[in-house]
Amino acid sequence: MAKKSKTSKRSKSQNQTRSIESEVSSDSLARNLLINAPKLTPKSKVKKPSKEQVKKEQAKARLYGAKNGKEYTEDKLDIPGLNRAIIPGVKPKKGKKGKKLISDTDTLTLNRLAKSINDKHEQANESKLEKARRLEEIRELKRRELERKEQEKTNKLEDKKNELRSKASLARSQRRKNSKAKKSDEGKNDEGKKSKKSVSFA
């Protein structure tokens, strides 16, 4: 068997592939340290704006005013949808309900509110009889308020009816006047035609 030369031995040892083992798989202590290590967040991909961009933005803000960061979507802008009928005279309610303001002369509502506002505080001190009396007063005030509202409704309705009646009577009288004037004009025209003498040649 032929002896191998030193160079062939050296080349054989050099050409071997190195296997790199990580410390985590071999060392148990390193493995435990790696488990307990905190998960760091990756570096932000958003680049900082350059000085030129910042200057441009500041110039725009000076000219047109700074942006408030609000984005208005279609539902916020209340744009009517395509091919949708818009009912005339009907305004859709939007936003929060407004406060109901009452006039200073409305004593019924003011009394009812004054009696019903301190319910929680008065419950501890008042007797059953007093409570029953107070609740009866509140009920009476509510009933009177409802009656007043109904009366206002009926009055409004009657006013509208009277307005429509007056309009109708005015229209009727106008029509009569017009028809009389028309008849009188026609009568005059007929009289003018009759008064003309007709001459016949034999």
mmCIF file of C-alpha atoms in Angstrom:
data_model
loop_
_atom_site.group_PDB
_atom_site.id
_atom_site.type_symbol
_atom_site.label_atom_id
_atom_site.label_comp_id
_atom_site.label_asym_id
_atom_site.label_seq_id
_atom_site.Cartn_x
_atom_site.Cartn_y
_atom_site.Cartn_z
ATOM 1 C CA MET A 1 0.000 0.000 0.000
ATOM 2 C CA ALA A 2 1.384 3.376 -1.070
ATOM 3 C CA LYS A 3 2.162 5.909 1.615
ATOM 4 C CA LYS A 4 0.143 9.166 1.532
ATOM 5 C CA SER A 5 2.182 12.309 1.146
ATOM 6 C CA LYS A 6 2.037 15.113 3.729
ATOM 7 C CA THR A 7 0.422 17.548 1.272
ATOM 8 C CA SER A 8 -2.425 15.170 0.493
ATOM 9 C CA LYS A 9 -3.012 14.656 4.233
ATOM 10 C CA ARG A 10 -2.976 18.443 4.804
ATOM 11 C CA SER A 11 -5.426 19.151 1.934
ATOM 12 C CA LYS A 12 -7.732 16.441 3.225
ATOM 13 C CA SER A 13 -7.819 17.985 6.709
ATOM 14 C CA GLN A 14 -8.286 21.524 5.272
ATOM 15 C CA ASN A 15 -11.208 20.565 3.041
ATOM 16 C CA GLN A 16 -13.262 19.213 5.942
ATOM 17 C CA THR A 17 -16.414 21.225 6.657
ATOM 18 C CA ARG A 18 -16.576 22.869 10.047
ATOM 19 C CA SER A 19 -19.654 22.307 12.128
ATOM 20 C CA ILE A 20 -20.517 25.237 14.421
ATOM 21 C CA GLU A 21 -22.595 24.323 17.393
ATOM 22 C CA SER A 22 -24.453 27.074 19.193
ATOM 23 C CA GLU A 23 -23.940 27.532 22.891
ATOM 24 C CA VAL A 24 -27.655 27.376 23.493
ATOM 25 C CA SER A 25 -27.922 23.728 22.454
ATOM 26 C CA SER A 26 -24.773 22.628 24.234
ATOM 27 C CA ASP A 27 -24.816 24.822 27.373
ATOM 28 C CA SER A 28 -27.869 24.487 29.649
ATOM 29 C CA LEU A 29 -27.011 27.724 31.534
ATOM 30 C CA ALA A 30 -26.996 29.736 28.276
ATOM 31 C CA ARG A 31 -30.295 28.147 27.317
ATOM 32 C CA ASN A 32 -31.909 29.280 30.585
ATOM 33 C CA LEU A 33 -30.537 32.819 30.154
ATOM 34 C CA LEU A 34 -31.976 32.999 26.661
ATOM 35 C CA ILE A 35 -35.431 31.974 27.875
ATOM 36 C CA ASN A 36 -35.481 34.727 30.511
ATOM 37 C CA ALA A 37 -34.191 37.418 28.133
ATOM 38 C CA PRO A 38 -36.798 40.147 27.377
ATOM 39 C CA LYS A 39 -38.222 40.355 23.882
ATOM 40 C CA LEU A 40 -36.967 43.630 22.520
ATOM 41 C CA THR A 41 -39.144 45.531 20.037
ATOM 42 C CA PRO A 42 -37.684 45.856 16.558
ATOM 43 C CA LYS A 43 -36.355 49.178 15.373
ATOM 44 C CA SER A 44 -38.987 51.505 13.963
ATOM 45 C CA LYS A 45 -39.297 51.483 10.176
ATOM 46 C CA VAL A 46 -40.735 55.007 10.101
ATOM 47 C CA LYS A 47 -37.997 57.408 9.138
ATOM 48 C CA LYS A 48 -37.615 60.772 10.772
ATOM 49 C CA PRO A 49 -38.530 63.628 8.438
ATOM 50 C CA SER A 50 -35.610 65.598 7.059
ATOM 51 C CA LYS A 51 -34.985 69.247 7.916
ATOM 52 C CA GLU A 52 -36.294 70.340 4.516
ATOM 53 C CA GLN A 53 -39.550 68.425 5.008
ATOM 54 C CA VAL A 54 -39.995 69.933 8.472
ATOM 55 C CA LYS A 55 -39.460 73.443 7.049
ATOM 56 C CA LYS A 56 -42.005 72.788 4.293
ATOM 57 C CA GLU A 57 -44.579 71.518 6.794
ATOM 58 C CA GLN A 58 -44.051 74.572 9.016
ATOM 59 C CA ALA A 59 -44.468 76.909 6.022
ATOM 60 C CA LYS A 60 -47.722 75.130 5.053
ATOM 61 C CA ALA A 61 -48.974 75.394 8.631
ATOM 62 C CA ARG A 62 -48.248 79.141 8.634
ATOM 63 C CA LEU A 63 -50.098 79.583 5.331
ATOM 64 C CA TYR A 64 -53.097 77.272 5.688
ATOM 65 C CA GLY A 65 -53.183 76.565 9.425
ATOM 66 C CA ALA A 66 -51.990 73.455 11.252
ATOM 67 C CA LYS A 67 -53.723 70.103 10.629
ATOM 68 C CA ASN A 68 -55.686 68.860 13.607
ATOM 69 C CA GLY A 69 -55.166 65.200 12.669
ATOM 70 C CA LYS A 70 -58.868 64.524 12.137
ATOM 71 C CA GLU A 71 -59.895 62.362 9.221
ATOM 72 C CA TYR A 72 -63.423 62.929 8.022
ATOM 73 C CA THR A 73 -65.123 59.869 6.582
ATOM 74 C CA GLU A 74 -68.282 59.849 4.461
ATOM 75 C CA ASP A 75 -70.574 58.958 7.362
ATOM 76 C CA LYS A 76 -69.210 61.850 9.447
ATOM 77 C CA LEU A 77 -69.676 64.320 6.585
ATOM 78 C CA ASP A 78 -73.325 63.235 6.231
ATOM 79 C CA ILE A 79 -73.231 63.069 2.423
ATOM 80 C CA PRO A 80 -76.457 61.582 0.998
ATOM 81 C CA GLY A 81 -75.938 58.263 -0.778
ATOM 82 C CA LEU A 82 -76.356 57.924 -4.521
ATOM 83 C CA ASN A 83 -79.831 57.032 -5.857
ATOM 84 C CA ARG A 84 -81.395 57.687 -2.475
ATOM 85 C CA ALA A 85 -84.550 59.738 -2.210
ATOM 86 C CA ILE A 86 -84.239 62.791 0.027
ATOM 87 C CA ILE A 87 -87.587 63.549 1.642
ATOM 88 C CA PRO A 88 -88.190 67.300 1.432
ATOM 89 C CA GLY A 89 -88.870 69.082 4.686
ATOM 90 C CA VAL A 90 -87.644 66.193 6.867
ATOM 91 C CA LYS A 91 -84.363 66.916 8.566
ATOM 92 C CA PRO A 92 -82.669 63.852 10.086
ATOM 93 C CA LYS A 93 -81.632 64.291 13.691
ATOM 94 C CA LYS A 94 -77.907 64.201 14.297
ATOM 95 C CA GLY A 95 -75.634 64.503 17.284
ATOM 96 C CA LYS A 96 -76.651 64.544 20.912
ATOM 97 C CA LYS A 97 -80.087 65.526 22.079
ATOM 98 C CA GLY A 98 -80.288 69.137 23.076
ATOM 99 C CA LYS A 99 -81.280 70.447 26.497
ATOM 100 C CA LYS A 100 -84.951 71.142 26.998
ATOM 101 C CA LEU A 101 -85.257 74.702 28.205
ATOM 102 C CA ILE A 102 -88.411 75.799 29.984
ATOM 103 C CA SER A 103 -89.688 79.324 30.371
ATOM 104 C CA ASP A 104 -89.571 81.095 33.746
ATOM 105 C CA THR A 105 -93.351 81.527 33.753
ATOM 106 C CA ASP A 106 -93.954 77.747 33.503
ATOM 107 C CA THR A 107 -94.752 77.199 37.198
ATOM 108 C CA LEU A 108 -96.183 73.686 36.750
ATOM 109 C CA THR A 109 -92.962 72.205 35.369
ATOM 110 C CA LEU A 110 -90.796 74.140 37.811
ATOM 111 C CA ASN A 111 -92.814 72.860 40.794
ATOM 112 C CA ARG A 112 -92.684 69.272 39.503
ATOM 113 C CA LEU A 113 -88.914 69.425 39.042
ATOM 114 C CA ALA A 114 -88.384 70.990 42.470
ATOM 115 C CA LYS A 115 -90.429 68.232 44.117
ATOM 116 C CA SER A 116 -88.832 65.326 42.233
ATOM 117 C CA ILE A 117 -85.164 66.447 42.247
ATOM 118 C CA ASN A 118 -84.384 65.670 45.893
ATOM 119 C CA ASP A 119 -86.025 62.235 45.937
ATOM 120 C CA LYS A 120 -82.881 60.342 47.032
ATOM 121 C CA HIS A 121 -82.024 62.718 49.884
ATOM 122 C CA GLU A 122 -85.539 62.998 51.269
ATOM 123 C CA GLN A 123 -86.257 59.265 51.299
ATOM 124 C CA ALA A 124 -84.239 58.743 54.482
ATOM 125 C CA ASN A 125 -85.905 61.521 56.505
ATOM 126 C CA GLU A 126 -89.572 61.490 55.449
ATOM 127 C CA SER A 127 -92.282 59.192 56.755
ATOM 128 C CA LYS A 128 -94.473 56.969 54.576
ATOM 129 C CA LEU A 129 -97.381 59.383 54.792
ATOM 130 C CA GLU A 130 -95.229 62.360 53.737
ATOM 131 C CA LYS A 131 -93.734 60.377 50.863
ATOM 132 C CA ALA A 132 -97.200 59.306 49.643
ATOM 133 C CA ARG A 133 -98.393 62.917 49.826
ATOM 134 C CA ARG A 134 -95.354 64.189 47.889
ATOM 135 C CA LEU A 135 -95.689 61.503 45.193
ATOM 136 C CA GLU A 136 -99.404 62.349 44.852
ATOM 137 C CA GLU A 137 -98.493 66.016 44.354
ATOM 138 C CA ILE A 138 -95.952 65.072 41.656
ATOM 139 C CA ARG A 139 -98.554 62.885 39.900
ATOM 140 C CA GLU A 140 -101.089 65.723 40.012
ATOM 141 C CA LEU A 141 -98.570 68.171 38.512
ATOM 142 C CA LYS A 142 -97.687 65.701 35.738
ATOM 143 C CA ARG A 143 -101.381 65.188 34.950
ATOM 144 C CA ARG A 144 -101.956 68.948 34.742
ATOM 145 C CA GLU A 145 -98.893 69.287 32.461
ATOM 146 C CA LEU A 146 -100.263 66.612 30.113
ATOM 147 C CA GLU A 147 -103.669 68.317 30.049
ATOM 148 C CA ARG A 148 -102.028 71.627 29.179
ATOM 149 C CA LYS A 149 -100.033 69.999 26.361
ATOM 150 C CA GLU A 150 -103.215 68.423 24.944
ATOM 151 C CA GLN A 151 -104.975 71.797 25.135
ATOM 152 C CA GLU A 152 -102.079 73.466 23.293
ATOM 153 C CA LYS A 153 -102.263 70.801 20.578
ATOM 154 C CA THR A 154 -106.021 71.248 20.093
ATOM 155 C CA ASN A 155 -105.641 75.051 20.007
ATOM 156 C CA LYS A 156 -102.923 74.757 17.378
ATOM 157 C CA LEU A 157 -105.118 72.439 15.310
ATOM 158 C CA GLU A 158 -108.119 74.779 15.577
ATOM 159 C CA ASP A 159 -105.985 77.765 14.529
ATOM 160 C CA LYS A 160 -104.757 75.848 11.488
ATOM 161 C CA LYS A 161 -108.335 74.838 10.589
ATOM 162 C CA ASN A 162 -109.536 78.433 10.872
ATOM 163 C CA GLU A 163 -106.622 79.613 8.727
ATOM 164 C CA LEU A 164 -107.460 77.052 6.027
ATOM 165 C CA ARG A 165 -111.183 77.967 6.199
ATOM 166 C CA SER A 166 -110.426 81.679 5.786
ATOM 167 C CA LYS A 167 -108.130 80.931 2.833
ATOM 168 C CA ALA A 168 -110.848 78.787 1.213
ATOM 169 C CA SER A 169 -113.539 81.469 1.712
ATOM 170 C CA LEU A 170 -111.252 84.134 0.224
ATOM 171 C CA ALA A 171 -110.569 81.916 -2.798
ATOM 172 C CA ARG A 172 -114.322 81.249 -3.178
ATOM 173 C CA SER A 173 -115.231 84.940 -3.078
ATOM 174 C CA GLN A 174 -112.447 85.703 -5.588
ATOM 175 C CA ARG A 175 -113.792 83.040 -7.959
ATOM 176 C CA ARG A 176 -117.322 84.495 -7.685
ATOM 177 C CA LYS A 177 -116.023 87.989 -8.444
ATOM 178 C CA ASN A 178 -114.115 86.720 -11.464
ATOM 179 C CA SER A 179 -117.134 84.809 -12.805
ATOM 180 C CA LYS A 180 -119.410 87.902 -12.357
ATOM 181 C CA ALA A 181 -116.884 90.119 -14.161
ATOM 182 C CA LYS A 182 -116.666 87.577 -16.995
ATOM 183 C CA LYS A 183 -120.478 87.431 -17.353
ATOM 184 C CA SER A 184 -120.799 91.228 -17.398
ATOM 185 C CA ASP A 185 -118.099 91.478 -20.099
ATOM 186 C CA GLU A 186 -119.893 88.867 -22.216
ATOM 187 C CA GLY A 187 -123.241 90.752 -21.810
ATOM 188 C CA LYS A 188 -121.677 94.031 -22.984
ATOM 189 C CA ASN A 189 -120.186 92.337 -26.037
ATOM 190 C CA ASP A 190 -123.604 90.841 -26.968
ATOM 191 C CA GLU A 191 -125.351 94.248 -26.619
ATOM 192 C CA GLY A 192 -122.746 95.881 -28.902
ATOM 193 C CA LYS A 193 -123.351 93.228 -31.551
ATOM 194 C CA LYS A 194 -127.165 93.664 -31.401
ATOM 195 C CA SER A 195 -127.069 97.503 -31.656
ATOM 196 C CA LYS A 196 -125.312 97.390 -35.064
ATOM 197 C CA LYS A 197 -127.811 98.060 -37.931
ATOM 198 C CA SER A 198 -127.834 95.631 -40.775
ATOM 199 C CA VAL A 199 -128.391 97.053 -44.246
ATOM 200 C CA SER A 200 -129.703 94.834 -47.023
ATOM 201 C CA PHE A 201 -129.821 95.702 -50.720
ATOM 202 C CA ALA A 202 -132.742 94.429 -52.725
#
